[in-house]
Coordinates of C-alpha atoms and ligand atoms in Angstrom, one line a residue:
M1 CA 139.7 77.5 -41.1
N2 CA 136.1 76.2 -41.3
E3 CA 135.1 72.9 -43.1
H4 CA 133.5 74.5 -45.9
T5 CA 136.4 76.6 -47.1
D6 CA 138.4 73.9 -48.6
I7 CA 136.3 73.4 -51.6
T8 CA 138.3 74.4 -54.5
F9 CA 136.6 75.7 -57.9
T10 CA 138.9 74.6 -60.6
D11 CA 136.1 75.8 -63.0
P12 CA 133.3 77.8 -61.7
M13 CA 130.9 76.1 -64.2
A14 CA 132.0 72.4 -63.8
P15 CA 129.0 70.3 -63.0
E16 CA 130.8 68.3 -60.3
D17 CA 131.8 71.6 -58.5
I18 CA 128.3 72.7 -58.7
L19 CA 126.9 69.4 -57.3
N20 CA 129.5 69.4 -54.6
W21 CA 128.6 73.0 -53.7
Y22 CA 124.8 72.1 -53.4
M23 CA 125.6 69.1 -51.2
E24 CA 127.8 71.2 -48.9
M25 CA 124.9 73.6 -48.6
G26 CA 122.4 71.0 -47.7
V27 CA 120.5 70.5 -51.0
D28 CA 119.8 67.0 -51.0
E29 CA 116.6 66.8 -52.7
C30 CA 115.3 67.4 -56.2
I31 CA 111.9 68.6 -56.5
A32 CA 111.3 68.8 -60.3
D33 CA 112.7 67.0 -63.3
E34 CA 113.5 70.4 -65.0
S35 CA 115.3 73.2 -63.5
T36 CA 113.6 76.7 -63.5
D37 CA 115.4 79.8 -64.7
R38 CA 114.6 82.3 -62.0
Y39 CA 116.5 85.1 -63.8
A40 CA 114.5 84.7 -66.9
F41 CA 111.2 84.5 -64.5
S42 CA 112.2 87.6 -62.8
E43 CA 113.0 89.6 -66.0
A44 CA 109.6 88.4 -67.4
Q45 CA 107.9 89.5 -64.1
M46 CA 109.7 92.9 -64.4
E47 CA 108.5 93.3 -68.0
K48 CA 104.9 92.5 -67.0
R49 CA 105.2 95.0 -64.1
K50 CA 106.5 97.6 -66.4
A51 CA 103.7 96.9 -68.8
A52 CA 101.0 97.0 -66.0
I53 CA 102.3 100.3 -64.8
A54 CA 102.4 101.8 -68.3
N55 CA 98.7 100.5 -68.9
P56 CA 97.0 100.2 -65.5
P57 CA 93.5 98.1 -65.9
P58 CA 90.4 100.0 -65.2
A59 CA 89.7 100.0 -61.4
S60 CA 86.8 97.6 -61.7
M61 CA 89.0 94.8 -63.2
S62 CA 91.7 95.0 -60.8
A63 CA 91.5 92.2 -58.1
P64 CA 93.7 91.7 -55.0
V65 CA 96.0 88.6 -55.4
I66 CA 95.1 86.3 -52.3
S67 CA 97.8 83.9 -52.4
Q68 CA 100.1 81.9 -54.7
K69 CA 101.7 78.6 -54.2
T70 CA 105.2 78.7 -55.1
A71 CA 105.7 75.0 -55.2
A72 CA 107.0 73.2 -58.3
P73 CA 103.9 72.1 -60.4
A74 CA 102.9 68.4 -59.9
P75 CA 104.2 66.2 -62.8
K76 CA 101.7 64.7 -65.0
V77 CA 102.3 61.0 -64.3
P78 CA 99.1 59.1 -64.6
A79 CA 98.6 55.9 -62.2
T80 CA 98.4 53.0 -64.6
D81 CA 95.8 50.4 -63.7
E82 CA 98.4 47.9 -63.1
M83 CA 100.2 50.1 -60.5
V84 CA 96.9 50.6 -58.8
Q85 CA 96.3 46.8 -58.8
D86 CA 99.6 46.2 -57.4
A87 CA 98.7 48.5 -54.7
V88 CA 95.4 46.7 -54.2
Q89 CA 97.0 43.4 -54.0
R90 CA 99.7 44.4 -51.4
A91 CA 97.0 46.2 -49.3
Q92 CA 94.6 43.1 -49.3
K93 CA 97.5 40.7 -48.4
S94 CA 98.3 42.6 -45.3
K95 CA 96.5 41.1 -42.4
T96 CA 97.9 43.3 -39.5
M97 CA 98.7 47.0 -39.3
D98 CA 102.6 46.0 -39.0
E99 CA 102.2 44.1 -42.5
L100 CA 100.2 47.0 -44.0
E101 CA 103.0 49.3 -42.8
A102 CA 105.7 47.1 -44.3
A103 CA 103.7 46.9 -47.6
V104 CA 103.4 50.7 -47.8
S105 CA 107.0 51.3 -47.2
G106 CA 108.0 48.8 -49.7
F107 CA 105.6 50.2 -52.5
E108 CA 107.8 51.9 -55.2
G109 CA 104.7 53.0 -57.4
C110 CA 104.1 56.4 -56.2
V111 CA 106.7 59.0 -57.1
L112 CA 106.1 60.9 -54.0
K113 CA 108.2 58.2 -52.3
Q114 CA 111.3 59.3 -54.3
T115 CA 111.4 62.8 -52.9
A116 CA 110.2 62.2 -49.3
L117 CA 112.6 61.5 -46.3
N118 CA 110.1 59.3 -44.7
T119 CA 107.0 57.2 -45.2
V120 CA 104.4 58.6 -42.8
F121 CA 102.2 55.9 -42.0
C122 CA 100.2 56.5 -38.7
D123 CA 100.3 57.7 -35.1
G124 CA 97.9 57.0 -32.1
N125 CA 96.0 53.8 -31.2
P126 CA 95.2 51.2 -34.1
K127 CA 92.2 49.9 -31.8
A128 CA 90.8 53.5 -31.3
K129 CA 87.1 54.2 -31.9
V130 CA 88.0 57.2 -33.8
M131 CA 90.0 57.6 -37.0
I132 CA 91.4 60.7 -38.3
L133 CA 92.5 61.2 -41.8
G134 CA 94.3 64.4 -43.0
D135 CA 95.6 64.9 -46.6
A136 CA 99.3 64.6 -46.8
P137 CA 102.3 65.0 -44.8
A138 CA 104.0 68.3 -44.5
T139 CA 107.6 69.4 -43.8
A140 CA 107.6 68.6 -40.1
E141 CA 105.8 65.1 -40.7
D142 CA 108.1 64.2 -43.6
R143 CA 111.2 64.9 -41.3
E144 CA 109.6 63.1 -38.1
G145 CA 107.9 60.3 -40.1
K146 CA 104.6 61.0 -38.1
P147 CA 101.3 62.5 -39.2
F148 CA 100.4 65.8 -37.6
A149 CA 103.9 66.5 -36.1
G150 CA 104.0 70.2 -37.0
L151 CA 101.9 73.4 -36.2
A152 CA 98.7 71.8 -37.5
G153 CA 99.3 68.9 -35.2
Q154 CA 99.6 71.1 -32.3
L155 CA 96.3 72.8 -33.0
L156 CA 94.8 69.3 -33.6
D157 CA 95.9 68.1 -30.2
K158 CA 94.3 71.3 -28.7
M159 CA 91.1 70.6 -30.5
L160 CA 91.1 67.1 -29.4
F161 CA 91.6 68.0 -25.7
A162 CA 89.2 70.9 -25.7
S163 CA 86.4 68.6 -27.2
G164 CA 87.0 65.7 -24.9
L165 CA 88.4 63.4 -27.6
S166 CA 91.7 63.1 -25.7
K167 CA 92.0 63.0 -21.9
E168 CA 95.2 64.9 -21.8
M169 CA 96.9 67.6 -23.9
G170 CA 98.9 65.8 -26.6
D171 CA 97.6 62.6 -25.7
R172 CA 96.7 60.5 -29.0
S173 CA 95.8 57.2 -27.3
D174 CA 92.2 57.6 -27.9
V175 CA 92.4 58.4 -31.6
F176 CA 94.3 56.7 -34.9
L177 CA 95.8 59.3 -37.1
S178 CA 96.9 58.9 -40.7
N179 CA 96.6 60.8 -43.9
I180 CA 95.4 59.8 -47.4
L181 CA 98.9 60.1 -48.8
Y182 CA 102.0 58.4 -47.1
W183 CA 104.6 60.7 -48.5
R184 CA 105.1 64.6 -48.6
P185 CA 104.4 66.1 -52.0
P186 CA 107.4 68.1 -52.8
G187 CA 107.2 71.7 -51.8
N188 CA 103.9 70.7 -50.0
R189 CA 102.1 71.1 -53.3
A190 CA 98.7 69.6 -53.8
P191 CA 98.6 65.9 -54.6
T192 CA 97.7 64.8 -57.9
P193 CA 94.7 62.4 -58.5
S194 CA 97.1 59.6 -59.7
E195 CA 99.0 59.9 -56.3
I196 CA 95.8 59.8 -54.5
A197 CA 94.5 56.7 -56.6
L198 CA 97.8 54.8 -55.8
C199 CA 97.6 55.5 -51.9
L200 CA 94.0 54.8 -51.6
P201 CA 94.0 50.9 -51.7
F202 CA 96.3 51.1 -48.5
V203 CA 94.1 53.9 -46.7
E204 CA 91.1 51.7 -47.4
R205 CA 92.9 48.6 -45.7
Q206 CA 94.1 51.0 -42.8
I207 CA 90.4 51.9 -42.3
E208 CA 89.3 48.1 -42.4
L209 CA 92.1 47.0 -39.9
V210 CA 91.3 49.7 -37.4
D211 CA 87.5 49.0 -38.0
P212 CA 86.7 52.4 -36.2
S213 CA 83.2 53.7 -35.0
M214 CA 83.9 57.0 -36.6
I215 CA 86.0 58.6 -39.1
I216 CA 86.8 62.3 -39.1
L217 CA 88.0 63.6 -42.4
F218 CA 90.1 66.8 -42.1
G219 CA 89.8 69.0 -45.2
E220 CA 88.5 68.7 -48.7
T221 CA 91.1 66.3 -50.3
A222 CA 90.6 63.7 -47.6
A223 CA 86.8 64.1 -47.7
K224 CA 86.5 63.7 -51.5
A225 CA 89.0 60.8 -51.7
I226 CA 87.2 58.6 -48.9
L227 CA 83.7 59.6 -49.6
G228 CA 84.0 60.0 -53.4
R229 CA 81.8 63.1 -53.4
H230 CA 82.5 66.3 -55.4
E231 CA 80.9 69.0 -53.5
S232 CA 82.9 71.9 -52.2
L233 CA 84.3 71.6 -48.7
S234 CA 81.7 74.2 -47.3
K235 CA 78.9 71.8 -48.4
L236 CA 80.6 68.9 -47.0
Q237 CA 81.7 70.2 -43.6
G238 CA 79.7 69.3 -40.6
R239 CA 77.5 66.6 -42.4
W240 CA 77.5 62.9 -41.7
F241 CA 78.1 60.2 -44.2
E242 CA 78.6 56.5 -44.2
H243 CA 81.8 54.8 -45.3
S244 CA 81.6 51.1 -46.5
T245 CA 84.0 48.8 -48.0
P246 CA 83.6 45.0 -48.6
G247 CA 86.3 44.4 -45.9
L248 CA 84.5 46.4 -43.1
S249 CA 82.1 44.5 -40.9
H250 CA 79.7 47.5 -40.8
P251 CA 79.3 51.0 -42.5
V252 CA 81.2 53.6 -40.5
A253 CA 79.9 57.1 -39.7
A254 CA 82.1 59.7 -41.4
T255 CA 82.2 63.4 -41.0
V256 CA 84.1 66.2 -42.4
V257 CA 85.8 69.0 -40.3
Y258 CA 87.8 72.0 -41.4
H259 CA 91.5 71.1 -41.7
P260 CA 93.7 72.4 -38.7
D261 CA 96.0 73.8 -41.5
Y262 CA 93.1 75.9 -42.8
L263 CA 92.1 77.1 -39.2
L264 CA 95.6 78.4 -38.7
K265 CA 95.1 80.5 -41.9
S266 CA 91.3 81.4 -41.3
P267 CA 90.9 81.4 -37.4
V268 CA 87.5 82.9 -37.9
Q269 CA 86.3 79.5 -39.1
K270 CA 87.3 77.9 -35.7
R271 CA 83.8 78.5 -34.5
K272 CA 82.4 76.0 -36.9
A273 CA 85.0 73.4 -36.4
W274 CA 84.3 73.8 -32.7
R275 CA 80.6 73.2 -33.2
D276 CA 81.5 70.1 -35.4
L277 CA 83.7 68.7 -32.5
L278 CA 81.0 69.1 -30.1
A279 CA 78.6 67.2 -32.4
I280 CA 81.3 64.4 -32.8
S281 CA 81.9 64.2 -29.1
E282 CA 78.2 63.9 -28.4
R283 CA 77.7 61.2 -31.0
L284 CA 80.7 59.3 -29.7
K285 CA 78.8 59.0 -26.3
N286 CA 76.1 56.9 -28.2
L287 CA 78.6 54.5 -29.9
Ligands
LIG1 N1 98.4 68.1 -42.8 C1 97.8 67.0 -42.8 O1 96.9 66.7 -43.6 N2 98.5 65.8 -42.4 C2 99.5 65.8 -41.7 O2 100.1 65.0 -41.2 C3 100.2 67.2 -41.5 C4 99.6 68.4 -42.0

């Protein structure tokens, strides 16, 4: 008899039985406060489909569906000023990277921590000249507790090696890597502005402690959070900016590169990313 067969259901609808069954099946995380009635959803979808078949739109109006994120919607939880102030104080008190990591791990103000398996703080060399910031840990990073641990990380390692930013494939000792969020958003959904605001004081402090010569921002979310700019990614990518904070000894050159995750989905953009990496490695020679 296998170990799962001894669950006995006294009443198929008893809540404890359902919970026990979920736990046995490995469901150990809740990704939304309210449950979704998938049956109602599929019935509604069926009705919509039937209606669409009965009344097709004119050809000029029908557009292809490109992609749909199925992750649970982000909760509308605003970051209060006190919570952000708390994050600022904890960050400013941290005098070393270890202290900052402890401060981030102990910070309970960001709801993402409640559903994440791990705090994903950093990888690489905290004394590196080049600091890389992505947006948020995804599934592999959440599981391993390290940024860029999954497929996007493998592509990132290839990009670093090919452009001379690392000496060996997979060697991260010449860069410091982190994200602008320390916890995986449930279902890998996009982070909310509140979640970004609550992590930002720690990220700013992390930049100050590394004191890099250059920051590479991967993707639009990281670029907008750190540079405070509102242009689209295609307008930011490949340009150079200066990043300053009161705690930095000098303004740091910052540039925006297409995110490896995006390049996995749109390989045609690798050409632009490659150009940007060559410009970065050229500029590094003079730093
Ligand atoms: N995407 C990111 O932005 N960061 C990671 O760590 C992984 C995927």
